[in-house]
Backbone as JSON Lines, residues from 0, in Angstrom:
{"i":0,"aa":"X","n":[0.75,-0.96,0.11],"ca":[0.02,0.19,0.08],"c":[0.9,0.89,0.06]}
{"i":1,"aa":"X","n":[1.89,1.11,0.66],"ca":[2.78,2.52,0.89],"c":[3.09,2.82,-0.53]}
{"i":2,"aa":"X","n":[3.69,1.86,-1.48],"ca":[4.21,2.08,-2.89],"c":[2.87,2.54,-3.57]}
{"i":3,"aa":"X","n":[1.78,2.37,-3.23],"ca":[0.43,3.02,-4.06],"c":[0.52,4.32,-3.98]}
{"i":4,"aa":"X","n":[0.5,4.73,-2.42],"ca":[0.44,6.22,-1.97],"c":[1.81,7.06,-2.52]}
{"i":5,"aa":"X","n":[2.86,6.13,-2.5],"ca":[4.25,6.87,-2.89],"c":[3.67,7.31,-4.48]}
{"i":6,"aa":"X","n":[3.06,6.41,-5.31],"ca":[2.83,6.7,-6.71],"c":[1.91,7.84,-6.94]}
{"i":7,"aa":"X","n":[1.0,8.02,-6.0],"ca":[-0.35,8.81,-6.23],"c":[0.31,10.1,-5.87]}
{"i":8,"aa":"X","n":[1.19,10.27,-4.41],"ca":[1.86,11.4,-4.46],"c":[2.81,11.93,-5.23]}
{"i":9,"aa":"X","n":[3.28,11.19,-6.04],"ca":[4.72,11.89,-6.86],"c":[3.59,12.1,-8.22]}
{"i":10,"aa":"X","n":[2.77,11.57,-8.34],"ca":[1.99,11.7,-9.76],"c":[0.69,13.02,-9.3]}
{"i":11,"aa":"X","n":[0.44,13.36,-8.18],"ca":[-0.51,14.36,-7.98],"c":[0.08,15.31,-6.92]}
{"i":12,"aa":"X","n":[-0.35,14.95,-5.67],"ca":[0.01,16.0,-4.39],"c":[0.54,15.13,-3.39]}
{"i":13,"aa":"X","n":[1.53,15.8,-2.56],"ca":[1.96,15.12,-1.54],"c":[0.69,15.23,-0.24]}
{"i":14,"aa":"X","n":[-0.3,15.92,-0.43],"ca":[-1.22,16.04,0.53],"c":[-2.2,14.74,0.55]}
{"i":15,"aa":"X","n":[-2.31,13.94,-0.59],"ca":[-3.27,13.04,-0.74],"c":[-2.73,11.77,0.11]}
{"i":16,"aa":"X","n":[-3.9,11.18,0.56],"ca":[-5.23,11.22,0.55],"c":[-5.75,11.86,1.59]}
{"i":17,"aa":"X","n":[-6.62,12.66,1.38],"ca":[-7.42,13.35,2.76],"c":[-8.25,12.34,3.15]}
{"i":18,"aa":"X","n":[-9.02,12.91,4.19],"ca":[-10.0,12.41,5.24],"c":[-9.82,10.94,5.84]}
{"i":19,"aa":"X","n":[-10.89,10.63,6.28],"ca":[-11.0,9.15,7.19],"c":[-10.92,7.81,6.1]}
{"i":20,"aa":"X","n":[-11.67,8.11,5.05],"ca":[-11.65,7.06,3.87],"c":[-10.57,6.24,4.0]}
{"i":21,"aa":"X","n":[-11.22,4.8,3.99],"ca":[-10.21,3.66,4.16],"c":[-9.92,3.23,2.87]}
{"i":22,"aa":"X","n":[-8.78,2.92,2.35],"ca":[-8.31,2.57,1.07],"c":[-8.08,0.77,0.89]}
{"i":23,"aa":"X","n":[-8.4,0.3,0.1],"ca":[-8.31,-1.18,-0.13],"c":[-6.47,-1.24,-0.65]}
{"i":24,"aa":"X","n":[-6.02,-2.44,-0.34],"ca":[-4.48,-2.55,-0.26],"c":[-4.22,-2.85,-1.87]}
{"i":25,"aa":"X","n":[-5.28,-3.3,-2.38],"ca":[-4.79,-3.84,-3.9],"c":[-5.05,-2.65,-5.01]}
{"i":26,"aa":"X","n":[-4.26,-2.56,-5.89],"ca":[-4.51,-1.55,-7.04],"c":[-5.2,-2.3,-7.82]}
{"i":27,"aa":"X","n":[-6.62,-1.67,-8.48],"ca":[-7.11,-2.09,-9.46],"c":[-6.98,-1.15,-10.75]}
{"i":28,"aa":"X","n":[-7.28,-1.78,-12.0],"ca":[-7.14,-0.95,-13.06],"c":[-8.34,-0.8,-13.65]}
{"i":29,"aa":"X","n":[-8.77,0.42,-14.16],"ca":[-10.06,0.69,-14.72],"c":[-9.52,1.23,-16.21]}
{"i":30,"aa":"X","n":[-9.76,0.87,-17.33],"ca":[-9.46,1.27,-18.61],"c":[-8.31,1.88,-18.72]}
{"i":31,"aa":"X","n":[-7.11,1.53,-18.14],"ca":[-6.0,2.2,-18.21],"c":[-5.43,2.99,-16.88]}
{"i":32,"aa":"X","n":[-6.48,3.02,-15.88],"ca":[-6.16,3.96,-14.88],"c":[-6.02,3.02,-13.72]}
{"i":33,"aa":"X","n":[-4.85,3.42,-13.11],"ca":[-4.64,2.64,-11.73],"c":[-5.55,3.22,-10.55]}
{"i":34,"aa":"X","n":[-6.18,2.71,-9.78],"ca":[-7.14,3.04,-8.95],"c":[-6.67,2.54,-7.55]}
{"i":35,"aa":"X","n":[-7.11,2.89,-6.29],"ca":[-7.06,2.23,-5.2],"c":[-8.62,2.74,-4.7]}
{"i":36,"aa":"X","n":[-9.13,1.42,-4.85],"ca":[-10.83,1.51,-4.51],"c":[-10.88,1.92,-2.93]}
{"i":37,"aa":"X","n":[-12.02,2.49,-2.65],"ca":[-12.36,2.72,-0.96],"c":[-12.95,1.33,-0.53]}
{"i":38,"aa":"X","n":[-12.53,1.16,0.56],"ca":[-13.23,0.27,1.8],"c":[-14.59,1.09,2.14]}
{"i":39,"aa":"X","n":[-15.88,0.5,2.46],"ca":[-16.72,0.94,2.87],"c":[-16.39,1.5,4.53]}
{"i":40,"aa":"X","n":[-17.1,2.65,4.28],"ca":[-16.65,3.55,5.54],"c":[-17.2,5.07,5.26]}
{"i":41,"aa":"X","n":[-16.98,5.98,5.94],"ca":[-17.37,7.18,6.0],"c":[-16.14,8.48,5.69]}
{"i":42,"aa":"X","n":[-16.67,9.46,5.15],"ca":[-15.44,10.3,5.11],"c":[-15.62,11.47,5.85]}
{"i":43,"aa":"X","n":[-14.69,12.18,6.04],"ca":[-14.76,13.46,7.07],"c":[-15.67,14.22,6.74]}
{"i":44,"aa":"X","n":[-16.7,14.43,7.76],"ca":[-17.68,15.23,7.75],"c":[-18.92,14.76,7.25]}
{"i":45,"aa":"X","n":[-18.98,13.52,6.78],"ca":[-20.48,13.06,6.14],"c":[-20.37,11.81,6.43]}
{"i":46,"aa":"X","n":[-21.68,10.97,6.31],"ca":[-21.96,9.73,6.51],"c":[-22.41,9.18,5.26]}
{"i":47,"aa":"X","n":[-21.98,8.27,4.31],"ca":[-22.4,7.75,3.09],"c":[-23.96,6.94,3.33]}
{"i":48,"aa":"X","n":[-25.03,7.24,2.4],"ca":[-26.28,6.94,2.57],"c":[-26.38,5.31,2.32]}
{"i":49,"aa":"X","n":[-25.37,4.72,1.57],"ca":[-25.76,3.27,1.36],"c":[-24.09,2.75,1.42]}
{"i":50,"aa":"X","n":[-24.3,1.03,1.67],"ca":[-22.74,0.65,1.4],"c":[-22.06,1.12,0.27]}
{"i":51,"aa":"X","n":[-20.78,1.68,0.59],"ca":[-20.12,2.03,-0.43],"c":[-18.8,1.59,-0.96]}
{"i":52,"aa":"X","n":[-18.6,0.38,-0.4],"ca":[-17.1,-0.33,-1.08],"c":[-17.04,-0.39,-2.51]}
{"i":53,"aa":"X","n":[-15.85,0.39,-2.85],"ca":[-15.65,0.5,-4.12],"c":[-16.17,1.33,-5.27]}
{"i":54,"aa":"X","n":[-17.09,2.45,-4.58],"ca":[-17.58,3.39,-5.28],"c":[-16.79,4.6,-5.57]}
{"i":55,"aa":"X","n":[-15.5,4.77,-4.95],"ca":[-14.58,5.66,-5.29],"c":[-13.12,5.0,-5.64]}
{"i":56,"aa":"X","n":[-12.54,5.66,-6.49],"ca":[-11.43,5.05,-6.41],"c":[-10.05,6.13,-6.79]}
{"i":57,"aa":"X","n":[-9.22,6.45,-5.83],"ca":[-8.3,7.19,-5.56],"c":[-7.25,6.93,-6.86]}
{"i":58,"aa":"X","n":[-7.16,7.88,-7.95],"ca":[-6.41,7.63,-9.12],"c":[-4.97,7.72,-8.62]}
{"i":59,"aa":"X","n":[-4.14,6.75,-9.32],"ca":[-2.87,6.59,-9.0],"c":[-1.84,7.14,-10.1]}
{"i":60,"aa":"X","n":[-2.62,7.09,-11.23],"ca":[-1.97,7.43,-12.66],"c":[-1.81,8.67,-12.81]}
{"i":61,"aa":"X","n":[-0.79,8.91,-13.78],"ca":[-0.6,10.36,-13.85],"c":[-1.7,11.26,-14.51]}
{"i":62,"aa":"X","n":[-1.67,12.48,-14.39],"ca":[-2.81,13.21,-14.84],"c":[-2.75,13.19,-16.63]}
{"i":63,"aa":"X","n":[-1.49,12.91,-17.24],"ca":[-1.96,12.88,-18.98],"c":[-2.54,11.49,-19.03]}
{"i":64,"aa":"X","n":[-2.63,10.49,-17.94],"ca":[-3.43,9.04,-18.5],"c":[-4.71,9.65,-18.05]}
{"i":65,"aa":"X","n":[-5.02,10.16,-17.17],"ca":[-6.53,10.95,-17.08],"c":[-6.74,11.37,-18.26]}
{"i":66,"aa":"X","n":[-6.25,12.49,-18.74],"ca":[-6.11,13.17,-19.99],"c":[-6.92,12.21,-20.91]}
{"i":67,"aa":"X","n":[-6.22,11.26,-21.14],"ca":[-6.36,10.3,-22.17],"c":[-7.65,9.49,-21.98]}
{"i":68,"aa":"X","n":[-8.03,9.07,-20.77],"ca":[-9.25,8.62,-20.21],"c":[-10.15,9.31,-20.6]}
{"i":69,"aa":"X","n":[-10.38,10.57,-20.33],"ca":[-11.46,11.64,-20.5],"c":[-11.88,11.71,-21.97]}
{"i":70,"aa":"X","n":[-10.45,11.91,-23.2],"ca":[-10.65,11.84,-24.15],"c":[-11.25,10.68,-24.67]}
{"i":71,"aa":"X","n":[-11.04,9.58,-24.47],"ca":[-11.81,8.38,-24.85],"c":[-13.48,8.02,-24.43]}
{"i":72,"aa":"X","n":[-13.6,8.71,-23.24],"ca":[-14.91,8.13,-22.6],"c":[-15.8,9.15,-22.07]}
{"i":73,"aa":"X","n":[-15.1,10.24,-21.98],"ca":[-15.9,11.76,-21.49],"c":[-16.63,12.31,-22.56]}
{"i":74,"aa":"X","n":[-18.1,12.66,-22.33],"ca":[-19.04,13.49,-23.19],"c":[-19.32,15.1,-22.54]}
{"i":75,"aa":"X","n":[-18.26,15.74,-22.13],"ca":[-18.72,16.84,-21.33],"c":[-18.65,16.8,-19.77]}
{"i":76,"aa":"X","n":[-18.8,17.93,-19.35],"ca":[-18.67,17.84,-17.96],"c":[-19.8,17.86,-16.96]}
{"i":77,"aa":"X","n":[-19.94,17.81,-15.57],"ca":[-21.13,18.05,-14.76],"c":[-20.78,18.9,-14.12]}
{"i":78,"aa":"X","n":[-21.41,20.03,-13.72],"ca":[-21.31,21.25,-12.88],"c":[-21.6,20.58,-10.94]}
{"i":79,"aa":"X","n":[-20.56,20.78,-10.41],"ca":[-20.83,20.56,-8.94],"c":[-21.33,21.69,-8.4]}
{"i":80,"aa":"X","n":[-21.82,21.75,-7.34],"ca":[-22.46,22.72,-6.39],"c":[-21.42,23.44,-5.72]}
{"i":81,"aa":"X","n":[-21.56,24.93,-5.63],"ca":[-20.97,25.79,-4.92],"c":[-20.57,25.55,-3.8]}
{"i":82,"aa":"X","n":[-21.55,24.77,-2.75],"ca":[-21.35,24.58,-1.45],"c":[-21.77,23.19,-1.38]}
{"i":83,"aa":"X","n":[-21.11,22.51,0.04],"ca":[-21.92,21.26,0.27],"c":[-23.43,21.06,0.6]}
{"i":84,"aa":"X","n":[-23.69,22.16,1.06],"ca":[-25.37,22.18,1.02],"c":[-25.99,22.2,-0.12]}
{"i":85,"aa":"X","n":[-25.73,22.36,-1.15],"ca":[-26.2,22.47,-2.42],"c":[-26.38,20.72,-2.91]}
{"i":86,"aa":"X","n":[-25.81,19.92,-2.54],"ca":[-26.12,18.4,-3.06],"c":[-27.28,17.99,-2.64]}
{"i":87,"aa":"X","n":[-28.07,16.97,-3.66],"ca":[-29.25,16.54,-3.29],"c":[-29.14,15.7,-1.87]}
{"i":88,"aa":"X","n":[-30.34,15.05,-1.28],"ca":[-30.09,14.34,-0.42],"c":[-29.06,12.83,-0.42]}
{"i":89,"aa":"X","n":[-28.78,12.74,0.57],"ca":[-27.48,11.46,0.54],"c":[-28.08,10.27,-0.69]}
{"i":90,"aa":"X","n":[-29.16,9.85,-0.82],"ca":[-29.61,8.71,-1.46],"c":[-30.11,8.87,-2.46]}
{"i":91,"aa":"X","n":[-30.37,10.2,-3.0],"ca":[-30.56,10.72,-4.27],"c":[-29.36,10.49,-5.29]}
{"i":92,"aa":"X","n":[-29.7,10.78,-6.57],"ca":[-28.89,10.73,-7.76],"c":[-28.4,12.31,-7.72]}
{"i":93,"aa":"X","n":[-27.31,12.5,-7.84],"ca":[-26.6,13.62,-8.15],"c":[-27.22,13.9,-9.68]}
{"i":94,"aa":"X","n":[-26.97,13.37,-10.33],"ca":[-27.35,13.59,-12.03],"c":[-27.79,11.99,-12.68]}
{"i":95,"aa":"X","n":[-28.69,12.36,-13.38],"ca":[-29.11,11.08,-14.07],"c":[-29.25,11.23,-15.52]}
{"i":96,"aa":"X","n":[-28.72,10.04,-16.08],"ca":[-28.6,9.8,-17.7],"c":[-29.19,8.74,-18.32]}
{"i":97,"aa":"X","n":[-30.32,8.75,-18.61],"ca":[-31.07,7.61,-18.94],"c":[-31.24,6.44,-18.31]}
{"i":98,"aa":"X","n":[-31.33,6.77,-16.67],"ca":[-31.36,5.7,-15.99],"c":[-30.3,5.29,-15.15]}
{"i":99,"aa":"X","n":[-28.94,5.85,-15.75],"ca":[-27.59,5.4,-15.01],"c":[-27.2,7.03,-14.46]}
{"i":100,"aa":"X","n":[-26.64,7.07,-13.23],"ca":[-26.39,8.07,-12.77],"c":[-25.14,7.94,-12.1]}
{"i":101,"aa":"X","n":[-25.2,9.1,-10.9],"ca":[-24.37,9.23,-9.91],"c":[-24.69,9.7,-8.53]}
{"i":102,"aa":"X","n":[-24.64,8.82,-7.89],"ca":[-25.17,9.34,-6.36],"c":[-24.63,10.27,-5.61]}
{"i":103,"aa":"X","n":[-25.4,11.06,-5.15],"ca":[-24.8,12.27,-4.51],"c":[-24.14,12.25,-3.3]}
{"i":104,"aa":"X","n":[-23.9,11.31,-2.48],"ca":[-23.1,10.93,-1.52],"c":[-21.92,10.6,-2.02]}
{"i":105,"aa":"X","n":[-22.11,9.94,-3.37],"ca":[-20.51,9.35,-3.75],"c":[-19.63,10.57,-4.46]}
{"i":106,"aa":"X","n":[-20.31,11.35,-5.21],"ca":[-20.09,12.83,-5.9],"c":[-19.33,13.81,-4.07]}
{"i":107,"aa":"X","n":[-20.24,13.95,-3.42],"ca":[-19.75,14.81,-2.11],"c":[-18.48,14.13,-1.48]}
{"i":108,"aa":"X","n":[-18.58,12.68,-1.54],"ca":[-17.41,12.09,-0.92],"c":[-16.24,12.25,-1.73]}
{"i":109,"aa":"X","n":[-16.25,12.36,-2.92],"ca":[-15.13,12.59,-3.71],"c":[-14.61,13.88,-3.93]}
{"i":110,"aa":"X","n":[-15.44,14.71,-3.54],"ca":[-15.03,16.39,-3.15],"c":[-14.2,16.1,-1.83]}
{"i":111,"aa":"X","n":[-14.89,15.73,-0.79],"ca":[-14.2,15.9,0.35],"c":[-12.65,14.94,0.63]}
{"i":112,"aa":"X","n":[-12.43,13.73,-0.42],"ca":[-11.38,13.21,-0.42],"c":[-10.37,14.26,-1.03]}
{"i":113,"aa":"X","n":[-10.66,14.91,-1.98],"ca":[-9.59,15.76,-2.73],"c":[-9.45,16.77,-2.13]}
{"i":114,"aa":"X","n":[-10.32,17.46,-1.29],"ca":[-10.56,18.95,-0.8],"c":[-9.77,18.72,0.75]}
{"i":115,"aa":"X","n":[-10.15,17.76,1.48],"ca":[-9.99,17.74,2.76],"c":[-11.26,18.41,3.61]}
{"i":116,"aa":"X","n":[-11.2,18.9,4.69],"ca":[-12.19,19.55,5.26],"c":[-12.1,21.05,4.97]}
{"i":117,"aa":"X","n":[-13.71,21.28,5.18],"ca":[-14.03,22.7,5.23],"c":[-14.36,23.05,3.78]}
{"i":118,"aa":"X","n":[-14.43,24.55,3.48],"ca":[-15.0,24.93,2.24],"c":[-14.19,24.61,1.22]}
{"i":119,"aa":"X","n":[-14.48,24.47,-0.09],"ca":[-14.12,24.22,-1.12],"c":[-14.54,25.22,-2.38]}
{"i":120,"aa":"X","n":[-13.6,25.29,-3.5],"ca":[-13.81,26.26,-4.64],"c":[-14.15,25.17,-5.8]}
{"i":121,"aa":"X","n":[-15.54,25.55,-6.14],"ca":[-15.92,24.63,-7.31],"c":[-15.3,24.58,-8.25]}
{"i":122,"aa":"X","n":[-14.62,25.87,-8.67],"ca":[-14.01,26.1,-10.1],"c":[-12.97,25.27,-9.78]}
{"i":123,"aa":"X","n":[-12.13,24.8,-8.96],"ca":[-10.87,24.13,-8.98],"c":[-11.31,22.38,-9.29]}
{"i":124,"aa":"X","n":[-12.68,21.91,-9.19],"ca":[-13.01,20.46,-9.74],"c":[-13.68,20.58,-10.85]}
{"i":125,"aa":"X","n":[-13.23,19.46,-11.67],"ca":[-13.94,19.26,-13.35],"c":[-14.55,17.51,-12.99]}
{"i":126,"aa":"X","n":[-15.79,17.5,-13.0],"ca":[-16.38,16.32,-12.93],"c":[-16.82,15.89,-14.48]}
{"i":127,"aa":"X","n":[-16.05,14.98,-15.05],"ca":[-16.34,14.5,-16.28],"c":[-17.23,13.67,-16.52]}
{"i":128,"aa":"X","n":[-18.25,14.06,-17.73],"ca":[-19.86,12.92,-17.83],"c":[-19.16,11.71,-18.58]}
{"i":129,"aa":"X","n":[-18.94,10.47,-17.99],"ca":[-19.06,9.27,-18.84],"c":[-20.26,8.51,-18.77]}
{"i":130,"aa":"X","n":[-21.48,9.31,-18.72],"ca":[-22.48,8.46,-18.64],"c":[-23.28,8.19,-19.99]}
{"i":131,"aa":"X","n":[-23.17,9.03,-20.88],"ca":[-23.64,9.26,-22.07],"c":[-23.47,8.38,-23.27]}
{"i":132,"aa":"X","n":[-22.71,7.52,-23.05],"ca":[-22.34,6.72,-24.34],"c":[-23.23,5.36,-24.04]}
{"i":133,"aa":"X","n":[-22.95,4.36,-24.95],"ca":[-23.6,3.09,-24.65],"c":[-22.68,2.2,-23.8]}
{"i":134,"aa":"X","n":[-21.46,2.6,-23.45],"ca":[-20.26,1.99,-22.36],"c":[-20.44,2.7,-21.39]}
{"i":135,"aa":"X","n":[-21.15,2.8,-20.29],"ca":[-21.22,3.68,-19.12],"c":[-19.99,3.38,-18.53]}
{"i":136,"aa":"X","n":[-19.17,4.64,-18.27],"ca":[-17.93,4.18,-17.24],"c":[-18.11,5.21,-15.99]}
{"i":137,"aa":"X","n":[-17.03,4.69,-15.08],"ca":[-16.94,5.58,-14.04],"c":[-16.42,7.13,-14.56]}
{"i":138,"aa":"X","n":[-16.82,8.08,-13.59],"ca":[-16.9,9.7,-14.28],"c":[-15.42,9.89,-13.3]}
{"i":139,"aa":"X","n":[-14.55,10.62,-13.67],"ca":[-13.35,11.21,-13.53],"c":[-13.7,12.37,-12.63]}
{"i":140,"aa":"X","n":[-13.29,12.78,-11.28],"ca":[-13.67,13.93,-10.73],"c":[-12.23,14.44,-10.31]}
{"i":141,"aa":"X","n":[-11.75,15.7,-11.13],"ca":[-10.41,16.24,-11.0],"c":[-10.5,17.26,-10.3]}
{"i":142,"aa":"X","n":[-9.62,17.29,-9.26],"ca":[-9.0,19.1,-8.43],"c":[-7.88,18.98,-9.05]}
{"i":143,"aa":"X","n":[-8.28,20.17,-9.89],"ca":[-7.11,20.7,-10.96],"c":[-5.43,20.62,-10.42]}
{"i":144,"aa":"X","n":[-4.57,20.07,-10.81],"ca":[-3.21,20.13,-9.96],"c":[-3.04,19.36,-8.9]}
{"i":145,"aa":"X","n":[-4.27,18.7,-8.39],"ca":[-3.99,18.17,-7.08],"c":[-4.47,16.86,-6.84]}
{"i":146,"aa":"X","n":[-5.28,16.14,-7.72],"ca":[-5.59,14.7,-7.56],"c":[-7.16,14.5,-8.2]}
{"i":147,"aa":"X","n":[-7.05,13.3,-8.25],"ca":[-8.49,12.56,-9.02],"c":[-8.89,11.46,-8.62]}
{"i":148,"aa":"X","n":[-10.52,11.56,-8.38],"ca":[-11.03,10.09,-8.08],"c":[-11.93,9.77,-9.35]}
{"i":149,"aa":"X","n":[-12.15,8.44,-9.26],"ca":[-13.15,7.77,-10.19],"c":[-14.54,7.43,-9.53]}
{"i":150,"aa":"X","n":[-15.49,7.97,-10.13],"ca":[-16.92,7.62,-9.37],"c":[-17.48,6.56,-10.1]}
{"i":151,"aa":"X","n":[-18.07,5.5,-9.35],"ca":[-18.8,4.47,-10.27],"c":[-20.21,5.09,-10.32]}
{"i":152,"aa":"X","n":[-20.41,4.5,-11.45],"ca":[-21.99,4.93,-11.92],"c":[-22.66,4.1,-11.23]}
{"i":153,"aa":"X","n":[-24.03,4.54,-10.46],"ca":[-25.18,4.1,-10.06],"c":[-26.12,3.36,-11.23]}
{"i":154,"aa":"X","n":[-26.0,2.1,-11.76],"ca":[-26.35,1.63,-13.15],"c":[-27.78,1.34,-12.69]}
{"i":155,"aa":"X","n":[-28.6,1.37,-13.98],"ca":[-30.18,0.87,-14.06],"c":[-30.41,-0.63,-14.08]}
{"i":156,"aa":"X","n":[-31.12,-0.98,-13.32],"ca":[-31.23,-2.52,-13.0],"c":[-31.19,-3.49,-13.85]}
{"i":157,"aa":"X","n":[-31.16,-3.07,-15.03],"ca":[-30.72,-3.95,-16.32],"c":[-29.83,-4.92,-16.06]}
């Protein structure tokens, strides 16, 4: 695990990871991105609405690899609220595209992981929309120059 954190910090920021979120010891690969998935648990300042193991993946890969992922899988951006109070209720979807979506609590947890506690500047965050194609993919949430998490979509029951 220390090797994974070392790669994360050399590719992004020495301050990562923030919060109380616990991370799995094994690195996963998602479409060319190395991620450290979360274990079930809460993040500083919030409780997740439903079991959340693996809904967030702290990206270890370089910003250039994230750019390649975005070019291949993203179709635009999704705005994030200016304040934590602007998020929908924890069990609601933050955004929905044809039955697939992102849970509000997972998006908020991603911001808290990349930001730490306290206020955040929404202009530092870019949430890429990877829900609009036939092949729905995890959505990268990037805090410019700081870090990235992949957010697992809530897929329709099919």
